[in-house]
Amino acid sequence: MSANPLFTVKEVLTAACAVHRINGGFVKAADAKFDDDKVANSHFLYNHFLGTHDRKTGTNKRQLVDMKPRDAVQADAIIEYLKGLTFKAMERDLTDFEKNVLKLVTAQEVGKDKIGIAASLPKVFANKQTADLWSDREAALSAVSEYVGTLGKRGNLTITIENIRYIASVGSNLFCGSVDGKHIVKFFNNDIKYQVGDTIDIAAFIKSHGVSKYHHGKETMVNRIKVVDKDKSK
């Protein structure tokens, strides 16, 4: 193998999809470093394409990933979907990561320096699809959403969690939910363990009522969240 081997984008992403399937999701190298039960997705890919160095023989031994036809189908879907970042670039500035992703999926071949980012693309693809679904749902809610609660006061709300995403700039998860299936309520929290689709009762401080600059509908921001156990409150 040459010092700087090249691999087709299709084969790299097919292997990445296979690893994501086999590994049950995406495991970062940093997480695997401190957990013997975890193997980073990128490590699987490096072994598949570049091999692991055998000190006894001085050679590299490849450990091939078991790829299925569905992995190739998924790879095609990822490539076509992420090429759509070209259109995003017309609307806003892409992040450095998005620029690197776009360069990768629009190339014919990539070198070993791109294997790490390729390993993460099945997760990126899944996350962006989830974000798109929420954008559509949020747009529908914005057409009927009204403010809930009394501004500057605490109140009890029953919220269905519609979306959860991590906001790196504030280091917290942003929970987006609906009251009565139409009124948008949001809050930041890192302690609540509920998931999308769960309906929870909370006591919260009504922090603000405002019109979103993104979906242009009314939304209520709350904080100082406390989950209410109705059974215990009876």
mmCIF file of C-alpha atoms in Angstrom:
data_model
loop_
_atom_site.group_PDB
_atom_site.id
_atom_site.type_symbol
_atom_site.label_atom_id
_atom_site.label_comp_id
_atom_site.label_asym_id
_atom_site.label_seq_id
_atom_site.Cartn_x
_atom_site.Cartn_y
_atom_site.Cartn_z
ATOM 1 C CA MET A 1 0.000 0.000 0.000
ATOM 2 C CA SER A 2 1.319 3.461 -0.910
ATOM 3 C CA ALA A 3 2.172 6.025 1.731
ATOM 4 C CA ASN A 4 -0.814 8.140 0.717
ATOM 5 C CA PRO A 5 -3.496 5.730 -0.500
ATOM 6 C CA LEU A 6 -6.751 6.996 -1.967
ATOM 7 C CA PHE A 7 -10.162 5.384 -1.566
ATOM 8 C CA THR A 8 -13.429 6.122 -3.331
ATOM 9 C CA VAL A 9 -15.906 8.148 -1.312
ATOM 10 C CA LYS A 10 -18.551 5.487 -1.923
ATOM 11 C CA GLU A 11 -16.469 2.683 -0.420
ATOM 12 C CA VAL A 12 -15.398 4.793 2.559
ATOM 13 C CA LEU A 13 -18.977 5.796 3.377
ATOM 14 C CA THR A 14 -20.263 2.268 2.809
ATOM 15 C CA ALA A 15 -17.755 1.038 5.378
ATOM 16 C CA ALA A 16 -18.699 3.920 7.701
ATOM 17 C CA CYS A 17 -22.372 2.902 7.485
ATOM 18 C CA ALA A 18 -21.457 -0.711 8.222
ATOM 19 C CA VAL A 19 -19.432 0.318 11.273
ATOM 20 C CA HIS A 20 -22.258 2.558 12.497
ATOM 21 C CA ARG A 21 -24.636 -0.400 12.204
ATOM 22 C CA ILE A 22 -22.272 -2.887 13.847
ATOM 23 C CA ASN A 23 -21.273 -0.476 16.616
ATOM 24 C CA GLY A 24 -24.882 0.423 17.386
ATOM 25 C CA GLY A 25 -24.263 4.093 16.643
ATOM 26 C CA PHE A 26 -21.309 6.474 16.762
ATOM 27 C CA VAL A 27 -18.522 6.121 19.326
ATOM 28 C CA LYS A 28 -15.987 8.945 19.463
ATOM 29 C CA ALA A 29 -12.308 8.180 19.897
ATOM 30 C CA ALA A 30 -12.260 10.267 23.088
ATOM 31 C CA ASP A 31 -15.050 8.149 24.611
ATOM 32 C CA ALA A 32 -13.447 4.848 23.616
ATOM 33 C CA LYS A 33 -10.102 5.891 25.095
ATOM 34 C CA PHE A 34 -11.421 5.601 28.645
ATOM 35 C CA ASP A 35 -13.787 2.671 28.125
ATOM 36 C CA ASP A 36 -12.355 -0.746 27.236
ATOM 37 C CA ASP A 37 -15.794 -1.957 26.112
ATOM 38 C CA LYS A 38 -16.019 0.675 23.374
ATOM 39 C CA VAL A 39 -14.217 0.853 20.034
ATOM 40 C CA ALA A 40 -14.293 4.127 18.134
ATOM 41 C CA ASN A 41 -15.951 4.060 14.718
ATOM 42 C CA SER A 42 -12.885 5.739 13.219
ATOM 43 C CA HIS A 43 -10.678 2.957 14.640
ATOM 44 C CA PHE A 44 -12.752 0.337 12.803
ATOM 45 C CA LEU A 45 -12.354 2.298 9.561
ATOM 46 C CA TYR A 46 -8.592 2.801 9.957
ATOM 47 C CA ASN A 47 -8.182 -0.944 10.501
ATOM 48 C CA HIS A 48 -10.337 -1.705 7.460
ATOM 49 C CA PHE A 49 -8.548 0.598 5.040
ATOM 50 C CA LEU A 50 -5.054 0.916 6.487
ATOM 51 C CA GLY A 51 -4.599 -2.062 8.772
ATOM 52 C CA THR A 52 -2.962 -2.306 12.169
ATOM 53 C CA HIS A 53 0.798 -2.482 12.445
ATOM 54 C CA ASP A 54 2.187 -5.883 13.427
ATOM 55 C CA ARG A 55 5.478 -5.296 15.231
ATOM 56 C CA LYS A 56 6.602 -8.918 14.798
ATOM 57 C CA THR A 57 6.331 -8.947 11.024
ATOM 58 C CA GLY A 58 6.618 -5.224 10.390
ATOM 59 C CA THR A 59 3.519 -5.341 8.205
ATOM 60 C CA ASN A 60 0.014 -3.943 8.378
ATOM 61 C CA LYS A 61 -2.820 -6.413 8.841
ATOM 62 C CA ARG A 62 -6.242 -5.310 7.670
ATOM 63 C CA GLN A 63 -9.333 -6.192 9.700
ATOM 64 C CA LEU A 64 -12.135 -5.944 7.178
ATOM 65 C CA VAL A 65 -15.564 -4.598 8.078
ATOM 66 C CA ASP A 66 -18.502 -6.841 7.123
ATOM 67 C CA MET A 67 -20.418 -4.622 4.697
ATOM 68 C CA LYS A 68 -23.972 -5.394 3.580
ATOM 69 C CA PRO A 69 -25.883 -4.185 0.486
ATOM 70 C CA ARG A 70 -28.008 -1.947 2.732
ATOM 71 C CA ASP A 71 -24.828 -0.138 3.837
ATOM 72 C CA ALA A 72 -24.118 0.829 0.223
ATOM 73 C CA VAL A 73 -27.705 2.062 -0.183
ATOM 74 C CA GLN A 74 -27.332 4.125 2.984
ATOM 75 C CA ALA A 75 -24.024 5.535 1.735
ATOM 76 C CA ASP A 76 -25.691 6.745 -1.479
ATOM 77 C CA ALA A 77 -28.437 8.405 0.561
ATOM 78 C CA ILE A 78 -25.888 10.172 2.766
ATOM 79 C CA ILE A 79 -23.894 11.443 -0.203
ATOM 80 C CA GLU A 80 -26.954 12.845 -1.983
ATOM 81 C CA TYR A 81 -28.424 14.357 1.171
ATOM 82 C CA LEU A 82 -25.222 16.040 2.339
ATOM 83 C CA LYS A 83 -24.535 17.428 -1.120
ATOM 84 C CA GLY A 84 -27.552 19.588 -0.271
ATOM 85 C CA LEU A 85 -25.210 21.667 1.884
ATOM 86 C CA THR A 86 -24.376 23.395 -1.403
ATOM 87 C CA PHE A 87 -27.826 25.007 -1.277
ATOM 88 C CA LYS A 88 -27.411 25.831 2.410
ATOM 89 C CA ALA A 89 -24.266 27.756 1.461
ATOM 90 C CA MET A 90 -26.435 30.048 -0.668
ATOM 91 C CA GLU A 91 -28.567 30.916 2.369
ATOM 92 C CA ARG A 92 -25.921 31.209 5.097
ATOM 93 C CA ASP A 93 -22.244 30.693 5.853
ATOM 94 C CA LEU A 94 -21.396 27.046 6.431
ATOM 95 C CA THR A 95 -19.491 26.018 9.529
ATOM 96 C CA ASP A 96 -15.947 24.690 9.060
ATOM 97 C CA PHE A 97 -17.245 21.188 9.743
ATOM 98 C CA GLU A 98 -19.996 21.545 7.133
ATOM 99 C CA LYS A 99 -17.433 22.799 4.599
ATOM 100 C CA ASN A 100 -15.282 19.730 5.225
ATOM 101 C CA VAL A 101 -18.316 17.457 4.911
ATOM 102 C CA LEU A 102 -19.278 19.087 1.617
ATOM 103 C CA LYS A 103 -15.746 18.683 0.251
ATOM 104 C CA LEU A 104 -15.805 15.010 1.184
ATOM 105 C CA VAL A 105 -19.178 14.062 -0.323
ATOM 106 C CA THR A 106 -18.504 15.968 -3.562
ATOM 107 C CA ALA A 107 -15.098 14.339 -4.112
ATOM 108 C CA GLN A 108 -14.464 11.129 -6.035
ATOM 109 C CA GLU A 109 -11.654 9.873 -3.816
ATOM 110 C CA VAL A 110 -10.337 10.727 -0.363
ATOM 111 C CA GLY A 111 -7.166 10.020 1.545
ATOM 112 C CA LYS A 112 -6.598 8.600 5.000
ATOM 113 C CA ASP A 113 -6.872 12.076 6.521
ATOM 114 C CA LYS A 114 -10.620 12.058 5.771
ATOM 115 C CA ILE A 115 -11.411 8.688 7.354
ATOM 116 C CA GLY A 116 -12.072 10.248 10.753
ATOM 117 C CA ILE A 117 -14.712 12.655 9.468
ATOM 118 C CA ALA A 118 -16.231 9.931 7.251
ATOM 119 C CA ALA A 119 -16.784 7.779 10.337
ATOM 120 C CA SER A 120 -19.094 10.438 11.793
ATOM 121 C CA LEU A 121 -21.228 11.016 8.695
ATOM 122 C CA PRO A 122 -23.915 8.365 9.362
ATOM 123 C CA LYS A 123 -24.616 10.144 12.664
ATOM 124 C CA VAL A 124 -24.477 13.577 11.004
ATOM 125 C CA PHE A 125 -26.961 12.334 8.409
ATOM 126 C CA ALA A 126 -29.352 11.014 11.075
ATOM 127 C CA ASN A 127 -29.101 14.233 13.091
ATOM 128 C CA LYS A 128 -29.791 16.435 10.077
ATOM 129 C CA GLN A 129 -32.803 14.359 9.092
ATOM 130 C CA THR A 130 -34.156 14.728 12.626
ATOM 131 C CA ALA A 131 -33.532 18.483 12.449
ATOM 132 C CA ASP A 132 -35.404 18.692 9.145
ATOM 133 C CA LEU A 133 -38.390 16.856 10.615
ATOM 134 C CA TRP A 134 -38.445 19.235 13.576
ATOM 135 C CA SER A 135 -38.207 22.262 11.277
ATOM 136 C CA ASP A 136 -41.320 21.097 9.434
ATOM 137 C CA ARG A 137 -43.132 20.371 12.701
ATOM 138 C CA GLU A 138 -42.091 23.710 14.211
ATOM 139 C CA ALA A 139 -43.322 25.564 11.141
ATOM 140 C CA ALA A 140 -46.730 23.882 11.501
ATOM 141 C CA LEU A 141 -46.899 24.722 15.209
ATOM 142 C CA SER A 142 -45.862 28.340 14.604
ATOM 143 C CA ALA A 143 -49.018 28.940 12.579
ATOM 144 C CA VAL A 144 -51.232 28.299 15.635
ATOM 145 C CA SER A 145 -48.945 28.844 18.624
ATOM 146 C CA GLU A 146 -49.955 31.320 21.336
ATOM 147 C CA TYR A 147 -48.146 32.354 24.521
ATOM 148 C CA VAL A 148 -48.741 30.241 27.613
ATOM 149 C CA GLY A 149 -48.463 31.108 31.284
ATOM 150 C CA THR A 150 -48.195 34.502 32.963
ATOM 151 C CA LEU A 151 -45.002 36.381 32.121
ATOM 152 C CA GLY A 152 -42.746 36.752 35.156
ATOM 153 C CA LYS A 153 -44.687 34.209 37.203
ATOM 154 C CA ARG A 154 -44.304 30.513 37.967
ATOM 155 C CA GLY A 155 -46.890 28.128 36.615
ATOM 156 C CA ASN A 156 -47.598 24.498 35.857
ATOM 157 C CA LEU A 157 -47.474 23.254 32.264
ATOM 158 C CA THR A 158 -48.030 19.913 30.577
ATOM 159 C CA ILE A 159 -45.537 19.684 27.723
ATOM 160 C CA THR A 160 -44.976 17.116 24.992
ATOM 161 C CA ILE A 161 -41.286 17.068 24.100
ATOM 162 C CA GLU A 162 -40.968 17.545 20.347
ATOM 163 C CA ASN A 163 -37.224 18.031 19.875
ATOM 164 C CA ILE A 164 -34.009 18.033 21.903
ATOM 165 C CA ARG A 165 -30.732 19.413 20.639
ATOM 166 C CA TYR A 166 -27.449 20.368 22.249
ATOM 167 C CA ILE A 167 -26.476 24.038 21.973
ATOM 168 C CA ALA A 168 -22.701 24.188 22.242
ATOM 169 C CA SER A 169 -22.575 27.966 22.780
ATOM 170 C CA VAL A 170 -24.426 27.634 26.100
ATOM 171 C CA GLY A 171 -23.342 24.080 26.948
ATOM 172 C CA SER A 172 -26.874 22.831 27.435
ATOM 173 C CA ASN A 173 -29.670 20.856 25.819
ATOM 174 C CA LEU A 174 -32.507 22.903 24.373
ATOM 175 C CA PHE A 175 -35.869 21.202 24.892
ATOM 176 C CA CYS A 176 -38.571 22.226 22.398
ATOM 177 C CA GLY A 177 -42.092 21.190 23.260
ATOM 178 C CA SER A 178 -45.738 21.870 22.700
ATOM 179 C CA VAL A 179 -48.667 22.536 25.028
ATOM 180 C CA ASP A 180 -52.021 21.159 23.827
ATOM 181 C CA GLY A 181 -50.276 20.097 20.633
ATOM 182 C CA LYS A 182 -49.936 23.658 19.342
ATOM 183 C CA HIS A 183 -48.269 26.189 21.673
ATOM 184 C CA ILE A 184 -44.444 26.224 21.461
ATOM 185 C CA VAL A 185 -42.538 26.127 24.756
ATOM 186 C CA LYS A 186 -38.752 25.908 25.094
ATOM 187 C CA PHE A 187 -36.250 25.593 27.907
ATOM 188 C CA PHE A 188 -32.616 24.695 28.568
ATOM 189 C CA ASN A 189 -31.836 21.758 30.831
ATOM 190 C CA ASN A 190 -29.142 19.111 31.267
ATOM 191 C CA ASP A 191 -30.756 17.111 34.060
ATOM 192 C CA ILE A 192 -34.101 15.978 32.654
ATOM 193 C CA LYS A 193 -33.839 12.448 31.259
ATOM 194 C CA TYR A 194 -37.058 12.413 29.243
ATOM 195 C CA GLN A 195 -36.963 11.862 25.484
ATOM 196 C CA VAL A 196 -38.739 13.131 22.371
ATOM 197 C CA GLY A 197 -42.369 12.024 22.450
ATOM 198 C CA ASP A 198 -42.636 12.036 26.239
ATOM 199 C CA THR A 199 -45.287 14.196 27.883
ATOM 200 C CA ILE A 200 -44.223 15.719 31.197
ATOM 201 C CA ASP A 201 -45.726 17.998 33.813
ATOM 202 C CA ILE A 202 -43.450 20.814 34.930
ATOM 203 C CA ALA A 203 -43.487 23.779 37.250
ATOM 204 C CA ALA A 204 -41.519 26.601 35.662
ATOM 205 C CA PHE A 205 -40.858 30.326 35.633
ATOM 206 C CA ILE A 206 -42.240 32.050 32.528
ATOM 207 C CA LYS A 207 -39.101 33.848 31.373
ATOM 208 C CA SER A 208 -40.241 35.389 28.081
ATOM 209 C CA HIS A 209 -42.916 35.616 25.415
ATOM 210 C CA GLY A 210 -41.607 36.398 21.953
ATOM 211 C CA VAL A 211 -41.840 35.893 18.216
ATOM 212 C CA SER A 212 -39.113 33.601 16.899
ATOM 213 C CA LYS A 213 -36.812 35.046 14.252
ATOM 214 C CA TYR A 214 -36.531 31.525 12.800
ATOM 215 C CA HIS A 215 -40.093 30.257 12.479
ATOM 216 C CA HIS A 216 -41.830 33.657 12.993
ATOM 217 C CA GLY A 217 -44.367 32.215 15.403
ATOM 218 C CA LYS A 218 -45.073 32.915 19.060
ATOM 219 C CA GLU A 219 -43.102 30.909 21.599
ATOM 220 C CA THR A 220 -42.710 30.827 25.361
ATOM 221 C CA MET A 221 -39.332 30.426 27.046
ATOM 222 C CA VAL A 222 -39.293 29.031 30.585
ATOM 223 C CA ASN A 223 -36.588 28.291 33.138
ATOM 224 C CA ARG A 224 -36.102 27.087 36.722
ATOM 225 C CA ILE A 225 -37.733 23.810 35.708
ATOM 226 C CA LYS A 226 -39.057 21.255 38.156
ATOM 227 C CA VAL A 227 -40.716 18.067 36.951
ATOM 228 C CA VAL A 228 -43.979 17.490 38.807
ATOM 229 C CA ASP A 229 -44.967 13.960 39.811
ATOM 230 C CA LYS A 230 -48.746 14.146 39.764
ATOM 231 C CA ASP A 231 -49.111 10.915 41.719
ATOM 232 C CA LYS A 232 -47.081 12.338 44.591
ATOM 233 C CA SER A 233 -48.820 15.709 44.471
ATOM 234 C CA LYS A 234 -52.255 14.199 45.076
#
